[in-house]
Structures are given as structure tokens and as C-alpha cells.
Amino acid sequence: QVQLVESGGGLVPPGGSLRLSCAASGRTFATSSMGWFRQAPGKEREFAAVSTWYSGSTYYPYYATSIKGRFTISRDKDKNTLYLQMNSLKPEDTAVYYCAVSLRATPFNFTSSRSYTYWGQGTQVTVSS
């Protein structure tokens, strides 16, 4: 049974940093694309970042405009774990952050939640002074 478990969320002041982790179990996702979505209160779930898998052992990151330059997505394929380093956090980054795995071959619409098969339960990130 596939499980994605996020961790690392919490309360942080504006300008602070957090590192989210997503540990996958049940199967390896070394050749799958893995991403992060987020959902703020009263808003729809939105794409944040993705580590796409391209044949030839290449991962390539893509970011939503709102987080580009502040967040970095990475993965440890040996640990089957995805990370999101979040720096220069803003109050508008407050949301539940979800890890997701897509089984679709690239290229695909990685900004759509419908492209993802497996989801974690989410971890709360609150940016507030």
C-alpha cells in the first residue's frame, strides 16, 4: 500500500524558513514525478512545485510563479523522499502543503491536481508574527 507522509510544517515568522519532507513507502518513485501543492483557507488547492522525471535519469524542477526564487524542491531517490525548502516565507504562504506523485509520463500538465495519483495527508504551514 502506497503511503506519502509529510512532515516539517509549523509556525514561522515572516522571513523565516521551513523544510518540508515527504516520505514515500509501498513502492519506489525514483522514475516518477513528485510535487507539492498547497491549499490556503477558503481557497482551492494550487500547484506549488514539481520534480519531474525525464528518461535518462534526469529530474527537472518547475515552480509556481508565486514561490519561484524562494522555494527549492529536491528529492533523495534512495530514500524515496521529496523535500521542499521554503525560505523568505510570507503570510500568504500560509496553507496546508500536500505531497503528490504522478504516474504520468512527461510531458504532462503538472500544475493540475488531476495529474497526480497518490497524495499525502498534508502538513500545516503558518507564517505569522
PDB file of C-alpha atoms in Angstrom:
ATOM      1  CA  GLN A   1       0.000   0.000   0.000  1.00  0.00           C
ATOM      2  CA  VAL A   2       1.409   3.346  -1.035  1.00  0.00           C
ATOM      3  CA  GLN A   3       1.746   5.998   1.647  1.00  0.00           C
ATOM      4  CA  LEU A   4       3.035   9.546   1.468  1.00  0.00           C
ATOM      5  CA  VAL A   5       3.757  11.154   4.814  1.00  0.00           C
ATOM      6  CA  GLU A   6       4.573  14.845   5.025  1.00  0.00           C
ATOM      7  CA  SER A   7       6.386  16.448   7.923  1.00  0.00           C
ATOM      8  CA  GLY A   8       8.193  19.659   8.794  1.00  0.00           C
ATOM      9  CA  GLY A   9       5.323  22.104   8.900  1.00  0.00           C
ATOM     10  CA  GLY A  10       4.803  24.574  11.707  1.00  0.00           C
ATOM     11  CA  LEU A  11       4.519  28.204  12.760  1.00  0.00           C
ATOM     12  CA  VAL A  12       7.211  30.564  11.495  1.00  0.00           C
ATOM     13  CA  PRO A  13       7.513  34.379  11.429  1.00  0.00           C
ATOM     14  CA  PRO A  14       7.608  36.260   8.121  1.00  0.00           C
ATOM     15  CA  GLY A  15      11.029  35.956   6.536  1.00  0.00           C
ATOM     16  CA  GLY A  16      11.657  32.626   8.190  1.00  0.00           C
ATOM     17  CA  SER A  17      12.379  29.209   6.713  1.00  0.00           C
ATOM     18  CA  LEU A  18      10.983  25.703   6.877  1.00  0.00           C
ATOM     19  CA  ARG A  19      11.893  22.432   5.220  1.00  0.00           C
ATOM     20  CA  LEU A  20       9.099  20.048   4.382  1.00  0.00           C
ATOM     21  CA  SER A  21       9.686  16.351   3.830  1.00  0.00           C
ATOM     22  CA  CYS A  22       7.544  13.734   2.142  1.00  0.00           C
ATOM     23  CA  ALA A  23       8.473  10.144   2.824  1.00  0.00           C
ATOM     24  CA  ALA A  24       7.023   7.625   0.392  1.00  0.00           C
ATOM     25  CA  SER A  25       6.534   3.948   1.126  1.00  0.00           C
ATOM     26  CA  GLY A  26       4.932   0.987  -0.551  1.00  0.00           C
ATOM     27  CA  ARG A  27       6.783   1.395  -3.854  1.00  0.00           C
ATOM     28  CA  THR A  28       9.691   3.319  -5.278  1.00  0.00           C
ATOM     29  CA  PHE A  29       9.059   6.579  -7.122  1.00  0.00           C
ATOM     30  CA  ALA A  30      12.577   7.126  -8.449  1.00  0.00           C
ATOM     31  CA  THR A  31      11.213   7.302 -12.005  1.00  0.00           C
ATOM     32  CA  SER A  32       8.053   9.250 -11.200  1.00  0.00           C
ATOM     33  CA  SER A  33       7.347  12.932 -10.953  1.00  0.00           C
ATOM     34  CA  MET A  34       6.690  14.169  -7.429  1.00  0.00           C
ATOM     35  CA  GLY A  35       5.261  17.506  -6.470  1.00  0.00           C
ATOM     36  CA  TRP A  36       3.923  19.844  -3.820  1.00  0.00           C
ATOM     37  CA  PHE A  37       0.546  21.515  -3.792  1.00  0.00           C
ATOM     38  CA  ARG A  38      -0.900  23.831  -1.186  1.00  0.00           C
ATOM     39  CA  GLN A  39      -4.337  24.894  -0.045  1.00  0.00           C
ATOM     40  CA  ALA A  40      -4.993  28.080   1.879  1.00  0.00           C
ATOM     41  CA  PRO A  41      -8.174  28.530   3.941  1.00  0.00           C
ATOM     42  CA  GLY A  42     -11.141  29.199   1.707  1.00  0.00           C
ATOM     43  CA  LYS A  43      -9.146  28.643  -1.477  1.00  0.00           C
ATOM     44  CA  GLU A  44      -8.696  25.845  -3.956  1.00  0.00           C
ATOM     45  CA  ARG A  45      -5.669  23.588  -3.887  1.00  0.00           C
ATOM     46  CA  GLU A  46      -2.924  25.052  -6.065  1.00  0.00           C
ATOM     47  CA  PHE A  47       0.294  23.846  -7.608  1.00  0.00           C
ATOM     48  CA  ALA A  48       3.497  24.878  -5.866  1.00  0.00           C
ATOM     49  CA  ALA A  49       6.411  22.865  -7.245  1.00  0.00           C
ATOM     50  CA  VAL A  50       7.255  19.627  -9.012  1.00  0.00           C
ATOM     51  CA  SER A  51      10.308  17.477  -9.565  1.00  0.00           C
ATOM     52  CA  THR A  52       9.631  15.940 -12.941  1.00  0.00           C
ATOM     53  CA  TRP A  53      11.246  12.755 -14.107  1.00  0.00           C
ATOM     54  CA  TYR A  54      12.668  12.588 -17.604  1.00  0.00           C
ATOM     55  CA  SER A  55      14.028   9.358 -19.035  1.00  0.00           C
ATOM     56  CA  GLY A  56      17.792   9.300 -18.790  1.00  0.00           C
ATOM     57  CA  SER A  57      17.981   9.742 -15.027  1.00  0.00           C
ATOM     58  CA  THR A  58      17.158  13.435 -15.082  1.00  0.00           C
ATOM     59  CA  TYR A  59      14.962  15.356 -12.683  1.00  0.00           C
ATOM     60  CA  TYR A  60      13.854  18.843 -13.573  1.00  0.00           C
ATOM     61  CA  PRO A  61      12.117  21.275 -11.207  1.00  0.00           C
ATOM     62  CA  TYR A  62       9.277  23.621 -12.014  1.00  0.00           C
ATOM     63  CA  TYR A  63       7.796  26.225  -9.688  1.00  0.00           C
ATOM     64  CA  ALA A  64       4.697  28.330  -9.411  1.00  0.00           C
ATOM     65  CA  THR A  65       5.460  31.987 -10.061  1.00  0.00           C
ATOM     66  CA  SER A  66       4.469  32.934  -6.521  1.00  0.00           C
ATOM     67  CA  ILE A  67       7.240  30.847  -4.948  1.00  0.00           C
ATOM     68  CA  LYS A  68       9.965  30.874  -7.585  1.00  0.00           C
ATOM     69  CA  GLY A  69      13.257  32.075  -6.162  1.00  0.00           C
ATOM     70  CA  ARG A  70      12.192  31.404  -2.572  1.00  0.00           C
ATOM     71  CA  PHE A  71      11.382  27.666  -2.530  1.00  0.00           C
ATOM     72  CA  THR A  72      13.533  24.780  -3.703  1.00  0.00           C
ATOM     73  CA  ILE A  73      12.261  21.290  -4.445  1.00  0.00           C
ATOM     74  CA  SER A  74      14.611  18.341  -4.195  1.00  0.00           C
ATOM     75  CA  ARG A  75      14.489  14.605  -3.765  1.00  0.00           C
ATOM     76  CA  ASP A  76      16.545  11.743  -2.455  1.00  0.00           C
ATOM     77  CA  LYS A  77      15.675   8.831  -4.693  1.00  0.00           C
ATOM     78  CA  ASP A  78      17.484   6.349  -2.479  1.00  0.00           C
ATOM     79  CA  LYS A  79      15.342   7.395   0.497  1.00  0.00           C
ATOM     80  CA  ASN A  80      12.219   7.737  -1.669  1.00  0.00           C
ATOM     81  CA  THR A  81      11.767  11.182  -0.129  1.00  0.00           C
ATOM     82  CA  LEU A  82      10.783  14.558  -1.531  1.00  0.00           C
ATOM     83  CA  TYR A  83      11.704  17.881   0.072  1.00  0.00           C
ATOM     84  CA  LEU A  84      10.613  21.486  -0.161  1.00  0.00           C
ATOM     85  CA  GLN A  85      12.970  24.078   1.272  1.00  0.00           C
ATOM     86  CA  MET A  86      10.995  27.230   1.902  1.00  0.00           C
ATOM     87  CA  ASN A  87      12.858  30.496   2.518  1.00  0.00           C
ATOM     88  CA  SER A  88      11.723  34.108   2.862  1.00  0.00           C
ATOM     89  CA  LEU A  89       8.288  32.927   3.906  1.00  0.00           C
ATOM     90  CA  LYS A  90       5.378  35.335   3.628  1.00  0.00           C
ATOM     91  CA  PRO A  91       1.979  35.326   5.359  1.00  0.00           C
ATOM     92  CA  GLU A  92       0.404  34.428   2.025  1.00  0.00           C
ATOM     93  CA  ASP A  93       2.354  31.161   2.069  1.00  0.00           C
ATOM     94  CA  THR A  94       0.147  30.008   4.934  1.00  0.00           C
ATOM     95  CA  ALA A  95      -1.561  26.813   3.792  1.00  0.00           C
ATOM     96  CA  VAL A  96      -1.731  23.080   4.148  1.00  0.00           C
ATOM     97  CA  TYR A  97       1.019  21.634   1.983  1.00  0.00           C
ATOM     98  CA  TYR A  98       0.428  18.333   0.216  1.00  0.00           C
ATOM     99  CA  CYS A  99       2.879  15.963  -1.381  1.00  0.00           C
ATOM    100  CA  ALA A 100       1.743  14.144  -4.516  1.00  0.00           C
ATOM    101  CA  VAL A 101       3.046  11.603  -7.013  1.00  0.00           C
ATOM    102  CA  SER A 102       2.181  11.423 -10.681  1.00  0.00           C
ATOM    103  CA  LEU A 103       2.481   8.230 -12.704  1.00  0.00           C
ATOM    104  CA  ARG A 104       2.136  10.106 -15.977  1.00  0.00           C
ATOM    105  CA  ALA A 105       4.975  10.242 -18.446  1.00  0.00           C
ATOM    106  CA  THR A 106       6.457  13.643 -19.211  1.00  0.00           C
ATOM    107  CA  PRO A 107       5.384  15.950 -20.627  1.00  0.00           C
ATOM    108  CA  PHE A 108       2.141  16.272 -18.729  1.00  0.00           C
ATOM    109  CA  ASN A 109       0.160  19.046 -17.111  1.00  0.00           C
ATOM    110  CA  PHE A 110       1.984  19.058 -13.783  1.00  0.00           C
ATOM    111  CA  THR A 111       0.051  22.065 -12.474  1.00  0.00           C
ATOM    112  CA  SER A 112      -3.214  20.116 -12.427  1.00  0.00           C
ATOM    113  CA  SER A 113      -4.026  18.073  -9.353  1.00  0.00           C
ATOM    114  CA  ARG A 114      -5.784  15.619 -11.651  1.00  0.00           C
ATOM    115  CA  SER A 115      -2.407  14.522 -12.984  1.00  0.00           C
ATOM    116  CA  TYR A 116      -1.431  13.034  -9.635  1.00  0.00           C
ATOM    117  CA  THR A 117      -2.358   9.600  -8.365  1.00  0.00           C
ATOM    118  CA  TYR A 118      -1.084   9.488  -4.805  1.00  0.00           C
ATOM    119  CA  TRP A 119      -1.466  12.158  -2.128  1.00  0.00           C
ATOM    120  CA  GLY A 120      -0.256  12.690   1.404  1.00  0.00           C
ATOM    121  CA  GLN A 121      -2.401  13.888   4.275  1.00  0.00           C
ATOM    122  CA  GLY A 122      -0.854  17.355   4.327  1.00  0.00           C
ATOM    123  CA  THR A 123       1.162  19.417   6.775  1.00  0.00           C
ATOM    124  CA  GLN A 124       0.182  22.861   8.060  1.00  0.00           C
ATOM    125  CA  VAL A 125       2.458  25.821   7.430  1.00  0.00           C
ATOM    126  CA  THR A 126       1.554  29.056   9.180  1.00  0.00           C
ATOM    127  CA  VAL A 127       3.517  32.242   8.572  1.00  0.00           C
ATOM    128  CA  SER A 128       2.678  34.832  11.183  1.00  0.00           C
ATOM    129  CA  SER A 129       4.321  37.162  13.639  1.00  0.00           C
TER     130      SER A 129
END
